């Protein structure tokens, strides 16, 4: 980077507006590609945005805390965005009530499978106990997963990364897996995506179908509670 450009970047990187602009522009570009690809699940806008932002930070030598100091307004909006998921859920409340038993069974099976499969695969690959603790709650939303991992001896920062990766992979590959399994019911598809891929998967489900989005948002919230209750119990049973 030439000296004038370097000086300009130093000035811009010190401004919170630069990080916010970069975040919004990266996501908009990702969504543009997503739309041009016919909303193909593999062209996930979150994944594209993460790759773009990471590349810019790496090339410019900008530390992540400096970037986050400007982008934290977007982080703040995660709370209202999550609360807004109650709107499609309210519209589908009658269907949710009729599916209460199936929801309960699916939640228990999905939450346990997410934790146990992650622990089993990681253990076979020789992961440390700290890594296992960080990995176990990966299918819950990030704040809940980080709060679960830390008392178990995990690294909250590693858990946050694993949660994001899980959400991106779930949103990208989940619809393809459900198609291969010939699951057509939007309620089942949405609940499966929300259980496995939390908010990132829910955003994909909302884009595809309102019913799927409502059940995915419900699954995301319920799975956070189930994971907070079940993962410490499973951990104690396995590791004492």
PDB file of N, CA, C and O in Angstrom, residues 153-201:
ATOM      1  N   UNK A 153     -15.265 -25.165  31.058  1.00  0.00           N
ATOM      2  CA  UNK A 153     -13.836 -25.126  30.786  1.00  0.00           C
ATOM      3  C   UNK A 153     -13.495 -24.809  29.346  1.00  0.00           C
ATOM      4  O   UNK A 153     -12.340 -24.937  28.929  1.00  0.00           O
ATOM      5  N   UNK A 154     -14.483 -24.386  28.571  1.00  0.00           N
ATOM      6  CA  UNK A 154     -14.243 -24.051  27.179  1.00  0.00           C
ATOM      7  C   UNK A 154     -13.813 -22.607  26.994  1.00  0.00           C
ATOM      8  O   UNK A 154     -13.804 -21.822  27.946  1.00  0.00           O
ATOM      9  N   UNK A 155     -13.454 -22.279  25.763  1.00  0.00           N
ATOM     10  CA  UNK A 155     -13.054 -20.921  25.414  1.00  0.00           C
ATOM     11  C   UNK A 155     -14.241 -20.214  24.744  1.00  0.00           C
ATOM     12  O   UNK A 155     -14.657 -20.621  23.655  1.00  0.00           O
ATOM     13  N   UNK A 156     -14.800 -19.185  25.356  1.00  0.00           N
ATOM     14  CA  UNK A 156     -15.937 -18.493  24.747  1.00  0.00           C
ATOM     15  C   UNK A 156     -15.645 -17.972  23.339  1.00  0.00           C
ATOM     16  O   UNK A 156     -16.522 -18.006  22.471  1.00  0.00           O
ATOM     17  N   UNK A 157     -14.429 -17.481  23.118  1.00  0.00           N
ATOM     18  CA  UNK A 157     -14.091 -16.958  21.784  1.00  0.00           C
ATOM     19  C   UNK A 157     -14.120 -18.071  20.742  1.00  0.00           C
ATOM     20  O   UNK A 157     -14.608 -17.876  19.618  1.00  0.00           O
ATOM     21  N   UNK A 158     -13.619 -19.255  21.105  1.00  0.00           N
ATOM     22  CA  UNK A 158     -13.661 -20.395  20.180  1.00  0.00           C
ATOM     23  C   UNK A 158     -15.101 -20.841  19.960  1.00  0.00           C
ATOM     24  O   UNK A 158     -15.484 -21.174  18.830  1.00  0.00           O
ATOM     25  N   UNK A 159     -15.887 -20.834  21.011  1.00  0.00           N
ATOM     26  CA  UNK A 159     -17.297 -21.203  20.883  1.00  0.00           C
ATOM     27  C   UNK A 159     -18.024 -20.270  19.917  1.00  0.00           C
ATOM     28  O   UNK A 159     -18.824 -20.711  19.092  1.00  0.00           O
ATOM     29  N   UNK A 160     -17.733 -18.975  20.013  1.00  0.00           N
ATOM     30  CA  UNK A 160     -18.380 -18.002  19.119  1.00  0.00           C
ATOM     31  C   UNK A 160     -18.062 -18.310  17.659  1.00  0.00           C
ATOM     32  O   UNK A 160     -18.945 -18.265  16.793  1.00  0.00           O
ATOM     33  N   UNK A 161     -16.796 -18.636  17.385  1.00  0.00           N
ATOM     34  CA  UNK A 161     -16.405 -18.988  16.016  1.00  0.00           C
ATOM     35  C   UNK A 161     -17.131 -20.243  15.554  1.00  0.00           C
ATOM     36  O   UNK A 161     -17.641 -20.311  14.424  1.00  0.00           O
ATOM     37  N   UNK A 162     -17.192 -21.248  16.419  1.00  0.00           N
ATOM     38  CA  UNK A 162     -17.846 -22.510  16.070  1.00  0.00           C
ATOM     39  C   UNK A 162     -19.349 -22.321  15.849  1.00  0.00           C
ATOM     40  O   UNK A 162     -19.938 -22.961  14.973  1.00  0.00           O
ATOM     41  N   UNK A 163     -19.959 -21.445  16.633  1.00  0.00           N
ATOM     42  CA  UNK A 163     -21.387 -21.155  16.461  1.00  0.00           C
ATOM     43  C   UNK A 163     -21.638 -20.529  15.091  1.00  0.00           C
ATOM     44  O   UNK A 163     -22.575 -20.913  14.376  1.00  0.00           O
ATOM     45  N   UNK A 164     -20.807 -19.569  14.718  1.00  0.00           N
ATOM     46  CA  UNK A 164     -20.966 -18.913  13.416  1.00  0.00           C
ATOM     47  C   UNK A 164     -20.765 -19.913  12.281  1.00  0.00           C
ATOM     48  O   UNK A 164     -21.535 -19.943  11.309  1.00  0.00           O
ATOM     49  N   UNK A 165     -19.726 -20.743  12.391  1.00  0.00           N
ATOM     50  CA  UNK A 165     -19.476 -21.752  11.358  1.00  0.00           C
ATOM     51  C   UNK A 165     -20.641 -22.735  11.260  1.00  0.00           C
ATOM     52  O   UNK A 165     -21.047 -23.126  10.158  1.00  0.00           O
ATOM     53  N   UNK A 166     -21.172 -23.131  12.411  1.00  0.00           N
ATOM     54  CA  UNK A 166     -22.317 -24.045  12.418  1.00  0.00           C
ATOM     55  C   UNK A 166     -23.517 -23.426  11.724  1.00  0.00           C
ATOM     56  O   UNK A 166     -24.209 -24.077  10.932  1.00  0.00           O
ATOM     57  N   UNK A 167     -23.773 -22.139  12.021  1.00  0.00           N
ATOM     58  CA  UNK A 167     -24.900 -21.454  11.395  1.00  0.00           C
ATOM     59  C   UNK A 167     -24.745 -21.347   9.890  1.00  0.00           C
ATOM     60  O   UNK A 167     -25.698 -21.585   9.141  1.00  0.00           O
ATOM     61  N   UNK A 168     -23.539 -20.997   9.437  1.00  0.00           N
ATOM     62  CA  UNK A 168     -23.299 -20.859   7.999  1.00  0.00           C
ATOM     63  C   UNK A 168     -23.444 -22.202   7.294  1.00  0.00           C
ATOM     64  O   UNK A 168     -24.108 -22.318   6.253  1.00  0.00           O
ATOM     65  N   UNK A 169     -22.840 -23.248   7.864  1.00  0.00           N
ATOM     66  CA  UNK A 169     -22.931 -24.585   7.254  1.00  0.00           C
ATOM     67  C   UNK A 169     -24.362 -25.106   7.279  1.00  0.00           C
ATOM     68  O   UNK A 169     -24.831 -25.713   6.306  1.00  0.00           O
ATOM     69  N   UNK A 170     -25.062 -24.851   8.388  1.00  0.00           N
ATOM     70  CA  UNK A 170     -26.448 -25.304   8.484  1.00  0.00           C
ATOM     71  C   UNK A 170     -27.346 -24.611   7.478  1.00  0.00           C
ATOM     72  O   UNK A 170     -28.202 -25.244   6.853  1.00  0.00           O
ATOM     73  N   UNK A 171     -27.152 -23.306   7.317  1.00  0.00           N
ATOM     74  CA  UNK A 171     -27.964 -22.555   6.345  1.00  0.00           C
ATOM     75  C   UNK A 171     -27.633 -22.954   4.916  1.00  0.00           C
ATOM     76  O   UNK A 171     -28.511 -22.984   4.043  1.00  0.00           O
ATOM     77  N   UNK A 172     -26.352 -23.270   4.663  1.00  0.00           N
ATOM     78  CA  UNK A 172     -25.934 -23.608   3.299  1.00  0.00           C
ATOM     79  C   UNK A 172     -26.293 -25.042   2.924  1.00  0.00           C
ATOM     80  O   UNK A 172     -26.772 -25.307   1.810  1.00  0.00           O
ATOM     81  N   UNK A 173     -26.059 -25.985   3.841  1.00  0.00           N
ATOM     82  CA  UNK A 173     -26.229 -27.402   3.512  1.00  0.00           C
ATOM     83  C   UNK A 173     -27.539 -27.998   4.026  1.00  0.00           C
ATOM     84  O   UNK A 173     -27.975 -29.029   3.525  1.00  0.00           O
ATOM     85  N   UNK A 174     -28.144 -27.337   5.034  1.00  0.00           N
ATOM     86  CA  UNK A 174     -29.378 -27.878   5.617  1.00  0.00           C
ATOM     87  C   UNK A 174     -30.482 -28.115   4.601  1.00  0.00           C
ATOM     88  O   UNK A 174     -31.055 -29.218   4.550  1.00  0.00           O
ATOM     89  N   UNK A 175     -30.820 -27.125   3.750  1.00  0.00           N
ATOM     90  CA  UNK A 175     -31.882 -27.361   2.754  1.00  0.00           C
ATOM     91  C   UNK A 175     -31.565 -28.515   1.806  1.00  0.00           C
ATOM     92  O   UNK A 175     -32.465 -29.264   1.413  1.00  0.00           O
ATOM     93  N   UNK A 176     -30.288 -28.660   1.446  1.00  0.00           N
ATOM     94  CA  UNK A 176     -29.915 -29.754   0.551  1.00  0.00           C
ATOM     95  C   UNK A 176     -30.103 -31.113   1.234  1.00  0.00           C
ATOM     96  O   UNK A 176     -30.600 -32.066   0.624  1.00  0.00           O
ATOM     97  N   UNK A 177     -29.723 -31.179   2.511  1.00  0.00           N
ATOM     98  CA  UNK A 177     -29.900 -32.432   3.261  1.00  0.00           C
ATOM     99  C   UNK A 177     -31.380 -32.758   3.412  1.00  0.00           C
ATOM    100  O   UNK A 177     -31.805 -33.918   3.257  1.00  0.00           O
ATOM    101  N   UNK A 178     -32.188 -31.746   3.710  1.00  0.00           N
ATOM    102  CA  UNK A 178     -33.628 -31.965   3.862  1.00  0.00           C
ATOM    103  C   UNK A 178     -34.267 -32.399   2.543  1.00  0.00           C
ATOM    104  O   UNK A 178     -35.193 -33.216   2.530  1.00  0.00           O
ATOM    105  N   UNK A 179     -33.780 -31.854   1.429  1.00  0.00           N
ATOM    106  CA  UNK A 179     -34.279 -32.285   0.121  1.00  0.00           C
ATOM    107  C   UNK A 179     -33.925 -33.750  -0.134  1.00  0.00           C
ATOM    108  O   UNK A 179     -34.764 -34.525  -0.628  1.00  0.00           O
ATOM    109  N   UNK A 180     -32.699 -34.141   0.200  1.00  0.00           N
ATOM    110  CA  UNK A 180     -32.280 -35.535   0.007  1.00  0.00           C
ATOM    111  C   UNK A 180     -33.098 -36.477   0.888  1.00  0.00           C
ATOM    112  O   UNK A 180     -33.373 -37.608   0.507  1.00  0.00           O
ATOM    113  N   UNK A 181     -33.477 -35.992   2.077  1.00  0.00           N
ATOM    114  CA  UNK A 181     -34.288 -36.805   2.985  1.00  0.00           C
ATOM    115  C   UNK A 181     -35.775 -36.757   2.631  1.00  0.00           C
ATOM    116  O   UNK A 181     -36.590 -37.384   3.302  1.00  0.00           O
ATOM    117  N   UNK A 182     -36.114 -35.992   1.585  1.00  0.00           N
ATOM    118  CA  UNK A 182     -37.485 -35.850   1.093  1.00  0.00           C
ATOM    119  C   UNK A 182     -38.442 -35.315   2.161  1.00  0.00           C
ATOM    120  O   UNK A 182     -39.588 -35.744   2.279  1.00  0.00           O
ATOM    121  N   UNK A 183     -37.949 -34.357   2.933  1.00  0.00           N
ATOM    122  CA  UNK A 183     -38.779 -33.688   3.939  1.00  0.00           C
ATOM    123  C   UNK A 183     -39.341 -32.431   3.302  1.00  0.00           C
ATOM    124  O   UNK A 183     -38.603 -31.481   3.010  1.00  0.00           O
ATOM    125  N   UNK A 184     -40.642 -32.408   3.066  1.00  0.00           N
ATOM    126  CA  UNK A 184     -41.278 -31.313   2.343  1.00  0.00           C
ATOM    127  C   UNK A 184     -42.083 -30.383   3.253  1.00  0.00           C
ATOM    128  O   UNK A 184     -42.376 -29.253   2.859  1.00  0.00           O
ATOM    129  N   UNK A 185     -42.481 -30.859   4.416  1.00  0.00           N
ATOM    130  CA  UNK A 185     -43.311 -30.049   5.317  1.00  0.00           C
ATOM    131  C   UNK A 185     -42.509 -28.835   5.790  1.00  0.00           C
ATOM    132  O   UNK A 185     -41.430 -28.976   6.360  1.00  0.00           O
ATOM    133  N   UNK A 186     -43.044 -27.626   5.564  1.00  0.00           N
ATOM    134  CA  UNK A 186     -42.318 -26.419   5.927  1.00  0.00           C
ATOM    135  C   UNK A 186     -42.117 -26.291   7.426  1.00  0.00           C
ATOM    136  O   UNK A 186     -41.142 -25.683   7.886  1.00  0.00           O
ATOM    137  N   UNK A 187     -43.046 -26.851   8.195  1.00  0.00           N
ATOM    138  CA  UNK A 187     -42.887 -26.797   9.651  1.00  0.00           C
ATOM    139  C   UNK A 187     -41.673 -27.609  10.075  1.00  0.00           C
ATOM    140  O   UNK A 187     -40.855 -27.154  10.888  1.00  0.00           O
ATOM    141  N   UNK A 188     -41.562 -28.823   9.529  1.00  0.00           N
ATOM    142  CA  UNK A 188     -40.435 -29.691   9.881  1.00  0.00           C
ATOM    143  C   UNK A 188     -39.116 -29.123   9.379  1.00  0.00           C
ATOM    144  O   UNK A 188     -38.096 -29.147  10.083  1.00  0.00           O
ATOM    145  N   UNK A 189     -39.132 -28.586   8.173  1.00  0.00           N
ATOM    146  CA  UNK A 189     -37.904 -28.019   7.595  1.00  0.00           C
ATOM    147  C   UNK A 189     -37.421 -26.821   8.424  1.00  0.00           C
ATOM    148  O   UNK A 189     -36.243 -26.697   8.755  1.00  0.00           O
ATOM    149  N   UNK A 190     -38.373 -25.948   8.761  1.00  0.00           N
ATOM    150  CA  UNK A 190     -37.999 -24.775   9.535  1.00  0.00           C
ATOM    151  C   UNK A 190     -37.491 -25.134  10.919  1.00  0.00           C
ATOM    152  O   UNK A 190     -36.482 -24.588  11.377  1.00  0.00           O
ATOM    153  N   UNK A 191     -38.166 -26.058  11.581  1.00  0.00           N
ATOM    154  CA  UNK A 191     -37.756 -26.426  12.938  1.00  0.00           C
ATOM    155  C   UNK A 191     -36.386 -27.089  12.929  1.00  0.00           C
ATOM    156  O   UNK A 191     -35.569 -26.848  13.820  1.00  0.00           O
ATOM    157  N   UNK A 192     -36.120 -27.917  11.919  1.00  0.00           N
ATOM    158  CA  UNK A 192     -34.812 -28.567  11.819  1.00  0.00           C
ATOM    159  C   UNK A 192     -33.696 -27.546  11.612  1.00  0.00           C
ATOM    160  O   UNK A 192     -32.637 -27.613  12.258  1.00  0.00           O
ATOM    161  N   UNK A 193     -33.932 -26.585  10.723  1.00  0.00           N
ATOM    162  CA  UNK A 193     -32.922 -25.569  10.446  1.00  0.00           C
ATOM    163  C   UNK A 193     -32.679 -24.700  11.680  1.00  0.00           C
ATOM    164  O   UNK A 193     -31.531 -24.388  12.032  1.00  0.00           O
ATOM    165  N   UNK A 194     -33.741 -24.295  12.358  1.00  0.00           N
ATOM    166  CA  UNK A 194     -33.586 -23.456  13.542  1.00  0.00           C
ATOM    167  C   UNK A 194     -32.873 -24.159  14.673  1.00  0.00           C
ATOM    168  O   UNK A 194     -32.093 -23.543  15.409  1.00  0.00           O
ATOM    169  N   UNK A 195     -33.131 -25.461  14.836  1.00  0.00           N
ATOM    170  CA  UNK A 195     -32.465 -26.230  15.887  1.00  0.00           C
ATOM    171  C   UNK A 195     -30.978 -26.384  15.602  1.00  0.00           C
ATOM    172  O   UNK A 195     -30.143 -26.268  16.508  1.00  0.00           O
ATOM    173  N   UNK A 196     -30.638 -26.628  14.361  1.00  0.00           N
ATOM    174  CA  UNK A 196     -29.242 -26.901  14.009  1.00  0.00           C
ATOM    175  C   UNK A 196     -28.432 -25.649  13.729  1.00  0.00           C
ATOM    176  O   UNK A 196     -27.225 -25.617  13.995  1.00  0.00           O
ATOM    177  N   UNK A 197     -29.063 -24.600  13.197  1.00  0.00           N
ATOM    178  CA  UNK A 197     -28.296 -23.466  12.667  1.00  0.00           C
ATOM    179  C   UNK A 197     -28.746 -22.114  13.200  1.00  0.00           C
ATOM    180  O   UNK A 197     -28.456 -21.088  12.586  1.00  0.00           O
ATOM    181  N   UNK A 198     -29.467 -22.089  14.311  1.00  0.00           N
ATOM    182  CA  UNK A 198     -29.871 -20.884  15.041  1.00  0.00           C
ATOM    183  C   UNK A 198     -30.252 -19.695  14.140  1.00  0.00           C
ATOM    184  O   UNK A 198     -30.987 -19.875  13.171  1.00  0.00           O
ATOM    185  N   UNK A 199     -29.735 -18.493  14.405  1.00  0.00           N
ATOM    186  CA  UNK A 199     -30.190 -17.294  13.715  1.00  0.00           C
ATOM    187  C   UNK A 199     -29.852 -17.236  12.240  1.00  0.00           C
ATOM    188  O   UNK A 199     -30.649 -16.749  11.429  1.00  0.00           O
ATOM    189  N   UNK A 200     -28.669 -17.718  11.871  1.00  0.00           N
ATOM    190  CA  UNK A 200     -28.265 -17.674  10.459  1.00  0.00           C
ATOM    191  C   UNK A 200     -29.165 -18.593   9.635  1.00  0.00           C
ATOM    192  O   UNK A 200     -29.598 -18.242   8.537  1.00  0.00           O
ATOM    193  N   UNK A 201     -29.466 -19.754  10.171  1.00  0.00           N
ATOM    194  CA  UNK A 201     -30.382 -20.661   9.491  1.00  0.00           C
ATOM    195  C   UNK A 201     -31.794 -20.105   9.442  1.00  0.00           C
ATOM    196  O   UNK A 201     -32.503 -20.270   8.445  1.00  0.00           O
TER     197      UNK A 201
END
